[in-house]
Coordinates of N, CA, C and O in Angstrom, one line a residue:
X1 N 34.6 29.0 -22.8 CA 33.4 28.6 -23.5 C 32.5 27.9 -22.6 O 33.1 26.9 -22.0
X2 N 31.1 28.1 -22.4 CA 30.4 27.4 -21.5 C 29.9 26.3 -22.0 O 29.8 26.1 -23.3
X3 N 29.4 25.3 -21.2 CA 29.0 24.1 -21.7 C 27.4 24.4 -22.2 O 26.7 24.9 -21.5
X4 N 27.1 23.9 -23.5 CA 25.6 24.2 -23.8 C 24.6 23.7 -22.9 O 24.9 22.6 -22.1
X5 N 23.5 24.2 -22.7 CA 22.5 23.9 -21.6 C 21.6 22.8 -22.2 O 21.8 22.3 -23.3
X6 N 20.6 22.6 -21.5 CA 19.5 21.6 -21.7 C 18.1 22.1 -21.3 O 18.0 23.3 -21.1
X7 N 17.1 21.2 -21.6 CA 15.8 21.8 -21.3 C 15.1 20.7 -20.6 O 15.1 19.5 -20.8
X8 N 14.5 21.1 -19.5 CA 13.7 20.2 -18.5 C 12.3 20.9 -18.3 O 12.1 22.1 -18.6
X9 N 11.5 20.2 -17.7 CA 10.0 20.7 -17.3 C 9.6 19.9 -16.2 O 10.2 19.1 -15.5
X10 N 8.5 20.6 -15.6 CA 7.9 20.0 -14.3 C 6.4 20.5 -14.3 O 6.2 21.6 -14.7
X11 N 5.6 19.7 -13.8 CA 4.1 19.9 -14.0 C 3.7 19.8 -12.3 O 3.8 18.9 -11.8
X12 N 3.2 21.0 -11.9 CA 2.6 21.3 -10.8 C 1.1 21.3 -10.6 O 0.5 22.3 -11.3
X13 N 0.4 20.6 -9.9 CA -1.0 20.6 -9.6 C -1.4 21.6 -8.5 O -1.2 21.0 -7.4
X14 N -1.7 22.8 -8.7 CA -1.9 23.6 -7.5 C -3.4 23.4 -7.1 O -3.7 23.8 -5.7
X15 N -4.3 22.9 -7.7 CA -5.5 22.6 -7.3 C -5.5 21.5 -6.2 O -6.2 21.5 -5.2
X16 N -4.6 20.5 -6.3 CA -4.5 19.5 -5.3 C -3.3 19.7 -4.4 O -3.1 18.9 -3.5
X17 N -2.5 20.7 -4.7 CA -1.3 20.8 -3.9 C -0.2 19.9 -4.0 O 0.5 19.5 -3.1
X18 N 0.0 19.3 -5.2 CA 1.2 18.2 -5.5 C 1.6 18.1 -6.8 O 1.0 18.9 -7.8
X19 N 2.7 17.4 -7.0 CA 3.2 17.3 -8.4 C 2.2 16.6 -9.4 O 1.4 15.8 -8.7
X20 N 2.2 16.9 -10.6 CA 1.2 16.1 -11.4 C 1.8 15.0 -12.2 O 2.6 15.1 -13.0
X21 N 1.5 13.9 -11.7 CA 2.1 12.6 -12.2 C 1.1 12.1 -13.4 O -0.1 12.1 -13.4
X22 N 1.8 11.7 -14.3 CA 0.9 11.1 -15.5 C 0.6 12.0 -16.5 O -0.2 11.6 -17.4
X23 N 1.1 13.2 -16.8 CA 0.8 14.0 -17.8 C 1.7 13.9 -19.0 O 2.9 13.7 -18.8
X24 N 1.2 13.7 -20.1 CA 1.8 13.5 -21.2 C 2.4 14.9 -21.9 O 1.6 15.8 -21.8
X25 N 3.5 15.0 -22.1 CA 4.3 16.0 -22.5 C 4.9 15.9 -23.9 O 5.6 14.8 -24.1
X26 N 4.8 16.7 -24.8 CA 5.5 16.5 -26.2 C 6.3 17.8 -26.5 O 5.9 19.1 -26.0
X27 N 7.6 17.7 -27.1 CA 8.5 18.7 -27.3 C 8.3 18.8 -28.8 O 8.8 17.8 -29.6
X28 N 8.2 20.1 -29.5 CA 8.4 20.2 -31.0 C 9.4 21.3 -31.1 O 9.6 22.4 -30.4
X29 N 10.0 21.1 -32.2 CA 10.8 22.2 -32.8 C 9.8 23.0 -33.7 O 9.1 22.6 -34.4
X30 N 10.1 24.5 -33.9 CA 9.3 25.2 -34.6 C 10.1 26.3 -35.6 O 11.0 26.7 -35.0
X31 N 9.6 26.1 -36.8 CA 10.3 27.1 -37.8 C 9.0 27.6 -38.7 O 8.6 26.9 -39.6
X32 N 8.6 29.0 -38.4 CA 7.6 29.6 -39.1 C 6.3 28.8 -38.9 O 5.9 28.6 -37.7
X33 N 5.6 28.3 -40.0 CA 4.5 27.6 -39.8 C 4.6 26.0 -39.5 O 3.7 25.4 -39.7
X34 N 6.0 25.6 -39.6 CA 6.2 24.2 -39.4 C 6.8 23.9 -38.2 O 7.3 24.7 -37.6
X35 N 6.1 22.6 -37.8 CA 6.5 22.2 -36.4 C 6.8 20.7 -36.7 O 6.1 20.1 -37.4
X36 N 7.8 20.2 -35.9 CA 7.9 18.7 -35.9 C 8.2 18.2 -34.5 O 8.9 18.9 -33.7
X37 N 7.7 17.0 -34.2 CA 8.1 16.5 -32.8 C 9.4 16.1 -32.6 O 10.1 15.4 -33.5
X38 N 10.1 16.5 -31.5 CA 11.4 16.2 -31.1 C 11.4 15.0 -30.1 O 12.2 14.1 -30.1
X39 N 10.5 14.9 -29.2 CA 10.5 14.0 -28.2 C 9.0 14.0 -27.5 O 8.3 14.9 -27.6
X40 N 9.0 13.0 -26.8 CA 7.6 13.1 -25.8 C 8.0 12.2 -24.6 O 8.9 11.5 -24.6
X41 N 7.3 12.5 -23.5 CA 7.4 11.8 -22.2 C 6.3 11.9 -21.4 O 5.3 12.7 -21.7
X42 N 6.2 11.3 -20.2 CA 5.0 11.4 -19.3 C 5.7 11.7 -17.9 O 6.8 11.1 -17.6
X43 N 5.0 12.6 -17.2 CA 5.7 13.0 -15.9 C 5.5 11.8 -14.9 O 4.8 11.1 -14.9
X44 N 6.5 11.9 -14.1 CA 6.8 10.8 -13.1 C 5.9 11.1 -11.7 O 5.3 12.3 -11.8
X45 N 6.1 10.6 -10.6 CA 5.4 11.0 -9.4 C 5.8 12.2 -8.9 O 5.0 12.8 -7.9
X46 N 7.1 12.8 -9.2 CA 7.4 14.0 -8.9 C 7.0 15.1 -9.9 O 7.5 16.3 -9.7
X47 N 6.2 14.8 -10.8 CA 5.8 15.7 -11.8 C 6.7 16.1 -12.8 O 6.6 17.2 -13.6
X48 N 7.9 15.4 -12.9 CA 9.0 15.8 -13.9 C 9.0 14.5 -14.8 O 8.7 13.4 -14.6
X49 N 9.8 14.7 -15.9 CA 10.1 13.8 -16.9 C 11.3 13.0 -16.3 O 12.2 13.6 -15.6
X50 N 11.4 11.6 -16.6 CA 12.6 10.9 -16.0 C 14.0 11.4 -16.6 O 14.9 11.2 -16.1
X51 N 13.9 11.9 -17.9 CA 15.0 12.3 -18.5 C 14.7 13.8 -19.0 O 13.6 14.1 -19.3
X52 N 15.9 14.8 -19.3 CA 15.7 15.9 -19.8 C 15.0 15.8 -21.1 O 15.3 14.9 -21.9
X53 N 14.2 16.8 -21.5 CA 13.7 16.8 -22.9 C 14.8 17.0 -23.9 O 14.6 16.5 -24.9
X54 N 15.6 17.8 -23.5 CA 16.9 17.9 -24.3 C 18.0 17.9 -23.4 O 18.2 18.6 -22.4
X55 N 19.1 17.0 -23.6 CA 20.2 16.7 -22.9 C 21.1 17.9 -22.7 O 21.2 18.6 -23.8
X56 N 21.8 18.1 -21.7 CA 22.8 19.1 -21.5 C 23.7 19.0 -22.7 O 24.2 17.8 -23.0
X57 N 24.1 20.0 -23.3 CA 24.9 19.8 -24.6 C 24.5 19.7 -25.9 O 25.2 19.8 -26.9
X58 N 23.2 19.6 -25.9 CA 22.4 19.4 -27.0 C 21.3 20.5 -27.5 O 20.8 20.5 -28.4
X59 N 21.3 21.5 -26.5 CA 20.3 22.6 -26.7 C 20.8 23.4 -27.7 O 21.8 24.0 -27.6
X60 N 19.9 23.6 -28.8 CA 20.2 24.7 -30.0 C 19.2 25.8 -29.7 O 18.2 25.7 -29.4
X61 N 19.8 26.8 -30.4 CA 19.0 28.1 -30.3 C 17.8 28.0 -31.5 O 17.9 27.2 -32.3
X62 N 16.8 28.5 -31.2 CA 15.6 28.3 -32.0 C 14.2 28.5 -31.1 O 14.2 28.7 -30.0
X63 N 13.1 28.1 -31.8 CA 12.0 28.1 -31.3 C 11.4 26.9 -30.9 O 11.6 25.9 -31.8
X64 N 10.8 26.6 -29.7 CA 10.3 25.3 -29.3 C 8.9 25.5 -28.9 O 8.4 26.6 -28.6
X65 N 8.3 24.2 -28.9 CA 6.7 24.3 -28.3 C 6.6 23.1 -27.4 O 7.1 22.1 -27.9
X66 N 6.2 23.4 -26.3 CA 5.9 22.3 -25.3 C 4.2 22.1 -25.3 O 3.5 23.1 -25.2
X67 N 3.8 20.9 -25.4 CA 2.4 20.5 -25.4 C 2.1 19.6 -24.1 O 2.6 18.6 -24.1
X68 N 1.3 20.2 -23.3 CA 0.9 19.3 -22.0 C -0.5 19.0 -22.0 O -1.4 19.8 -22.2
X69 N -0.8 17.6 -22.1 CA -2.2 17.1 -22.3 C -2.8 17.0 -20.8 O -2.7 16.1 -20.1
X70 N -3.3 18.1 -20.6 CA -4.0 18.3 -19.1 C -5.3 17.9 -19.0 O -5.7 17.5 -17.9
X71 N -6.1 17.8 -20.1 CA -7.4 17.2 -19.8 C -7.4 15.8 -19.5 O -8.3 15.5 -18.4
X72 N -6.7 15.0 -19.9 CA -6.6 13.3 -19.2 C -6.3 13.4 -17.9 O -6.8 12.7 -17.2
X73 N -5.4 14.4 -17.5 CA -4.9 14.4 -16.1 C -6.1 14.7 -15.3 O -6.4 14.3 -14.1
X74 N -6.8 15.8 -15.6 CA -7.9 16.3 -14.7 C -9.4 15.9 -14.9 O -10.3 16.3 -14.4
X75 N -9.3 14.6 -15.7 CA -10.7 14.0 -16.0 C -11.4 13.6 -15.0 O -12.8 13.8 -15.0
X76 N -10.9 13.3 -13.8 CA -11.7 12.9 -12.5 C -11.9 14.0 -11.5 O -12.2 13.8 -10.4
X77 N -11.3 15.2 -11.8 CA -11.2 16.3 -10.7 C -12.7 16.9 -10.3 O -13.5 17.0 -11.3
X78 N -13.0 16.7 -9.0 CA -14.3 17.2 -8.7 C -14.8 18.7 -9.2 O -14.0 19.4 -9.0
X79 N -15.9 18.7 -9.8 CA -16.3 20.0 -10.3 C -15.6 20.5 -11.5 O -16.0 21.7 -12.1
X80 N -14.9 19.8 -12.2 CA -14.2 20.2 -13.4 C -15.2 19.9 -14.6 O -16.2 19.2 -14.4
X81 N -15.2 20.9 -15.5 CA -16.2 20.9 -16.5 C -16.2 19.9 -17.5 O -15.0 19.3 -17.7
X82 N -17.2 19.3 -17.9 CA -17.2 18.4 -19.2 C -17.9 18.9 -20.4 O -19.1 19.2 -20.3
X83 N -17.2 19.2 -21.5 CA -15.9 18.7 -21.5 C -14.9 19.7 -20.6 O -15.2 20.8 -20.3
X84 N -13.7 19.4 -20.7 CA -12.7 20.3 -19.9 C -12.4 21.6 -20.5 O -12.4 21.8 -21.7
X85 N -12.3 22.4 -19.5 CA -12.1 23.9 -19.9 C -10.6 23.8 -20.8 O -10.5 24.4 -21.7
X86 N -9.6 23.3 -20.0 CA -8.2 23.2 -20.8 C -8.2 21.6 -21.3 O -8.4 20.7 -20.6
X87 N -7.6 21.7 -22.6 CA -7.5 20.2 -23.1 C -5.9 20.2 -23.2 O -5.2 19.3 -22.4
X88 N -5.2 20.8 -24.2 CA -3.7 20.7 -24.3 C -3.2 22.1 -24.1 O -3.7 23.1 -24.9
X89 N -2.4 22.3 -23.1 CA -1.8 23.7 -22.9 C -0.5 23.7 -23.7 O 0.2 22.8 -23.6
X90 N -0.4 24.7 -24.6 CA 0.8 24.8 -25.5 C 1.6 26.0 -25.1 O 1.0 27.0 -25.1
X91 N 2.9 25.8 -25.1 CA 3.7 27.0 -24.6 C 4.8 27.0 -25.8 O 5.5 26.1 -26.0
X92 N 5.0 28.2 -26.5 CA 6.0 28.4 -27.4 C 6.8 29.4 -27.0 O 6.4 30.4 -26.3
X93 N 8.2 29.1 -27.1 CA 9.1 29.9 -26.3 C 10.4 29.7 -27.3 O 10.5 28.9 -28.1
X94 N 11.3 30.8 -27.0 CA 12.6 30.9 -27.9 C 13.8 30.7 -26.9 O 13.9 31.2 -26.0
X95 N 14.8 29.9 -27.5 CA 15.9 29.6 -26.7 C 17.0 30.6 -27.4 O 17.1 30.6 -28.6
X96 N 17.6 31.5 -26.7 CA 18.6 32.3 -27.3 C 20.0 32.0 -26.6 O 21.0 32.1 -27.3
X97 N 20.1 31.6 -25.5 CA 21.3 31.4 -24.6 C 21.5 29.8 -24.7 O 21.0 29.0 -23.8
X98 N 22.2 29.3 -25.6 CA 22.4 27.8 -25.8 C 23.3 27.3 -24.5 O 23.2 26.1 -24.4
X99 N 23.9 28.1 -23.9 CA 24.7 27.8 -22.7 C 24.0 27.7 -21.4 O 24.5 27.3 -20.5
X100 N 22.8 28.2 -21.4 CA 22.0 28.3 -20.3 C 20.9 27.1 -20.1 O 20.8 26.4 -21.1
X101 N 20.7 26.8 -19.1 CA 19.7 25.8 -18.7 C 18.3 26.3 -18.8 O 18.0 27.3 -18.3
X102 N 17.4 25.7 -19.6 CA 16.0 26.1 -19.5 C 15.1 25.2 -18.8 O 15.0 24.0 -19.4
X103 N 14.5 25.6 -17.9 CA 13.6 24.7 -17.1 C 12.2 25.4 -17.4 O 12.1 26.6 -16.8
X104 N 11.2 24.8 -18.0 CA 10.0 25.4 -18.3 C 8.9 24.7 -17.4 O 8.3 23.6 -18.2
X105 N 8.5 25.0 -16.4 CA 7.4 24.3 -15.6 C 6.2 24.7 -16.0 O 5.9 26.0 -16.5
X106 N 5.0 23.9 -15.8 CA 3.8 24.2 -15.8 C 3.1 24.2 -14.6 O 3.2 23.3 -13.8
X107 N 2.4 25.3 -14.1 CA 1.6 25.4 -12.9 C 0.2 25.4 -13.2 O -0.3 26.3 -14.0
X108 N -0.5 24.4 -12.9 CA -1.9 24.4 -13.4 C -3.1 24.1 -12.4 O -2.7 23.5 -11.4
X109 N -4.1 24.5 -12.6 CA -5.5 23.8 -12.2 C -6.3 23.3 -13.4 O -6.1 23.6 -14.6
X110 N -7.7 22.9 -13.0 CA -8.3 22.6 -14.3 C -8.9 23.8 -15.1 O -9.3 23.6 -16.1
X111 N -8.7 25.2 -14.4 CA -9.2 26.3 -15.1 C -8.2 27.3 -15.6 O -8.4 28.2 -16.1
X112 N -7.0 27.0 -15.1 CA -5.8 28.0 -15.4 C -4.6 27.6 -15.4 O -4.4 26.3 -14.8
X113 N -3.6 28.1 -15.9 CA -2.3 27.8 -15.9 C -1.2 29.1 -16.0 O -1.6 30.0 -16.3
X114 N 0.0 28.8 -15.6 CA 1.1 29.9 -15.6 C 2.4 29.0 -15.9 O 2.5 27.8 -15.7
X115 N 3.4 29.9 -16.2 CA 4.8 29.2 -16.5 C 5.7 30.4 -16.3 O 5.3 31.5 -16.1
X116 N 7.2 29.9 -16.2 CA 8.1 30.8 -16.0 C 9.4 30.1 -16.5 O 9.3 28.9 -16.8
X117 N 10.6 30.8 -16.6 CA 11.8 30.2 -16.9 C 12.4 29.8 -15.6 O 12.9 30.9 -14.9
X118 N 12.5 28.8 -15.2 CA 13.1 28.3 -14.0 C 14.7 28.0 -14.2 O 15.2 28.2 -15.2
X119 N 15.1 27.5 -13.0 CA 16.4 27.2 -13.1 C 16.7 25.7 -13.0 O 16.0 24.9 -12.6

């Protein structure tokens, strides 16, 4: 039997070509129309949270939502729109493999973003 996985994230600022420090991240559990906050953190100088959002061994199958507060991060970016184009980037995803590690990064600029399941 495999050890259950965990959940981590990483935020990269591709407009500046560096990790995004100081981005507030919230993690929610989702069931239908109901969502509840599980945890929150702020990214460090490497664009990561200091601790996993869900520790290894505690990841459960289900639907989750990550909310990245990017407007605050890009408030002083030259040429960014006022009000900002992106405010809170929300990603809803489903965990099926509780034994796998889920790394869900955000790659962003003031005008766009993308994500993938990393390792």
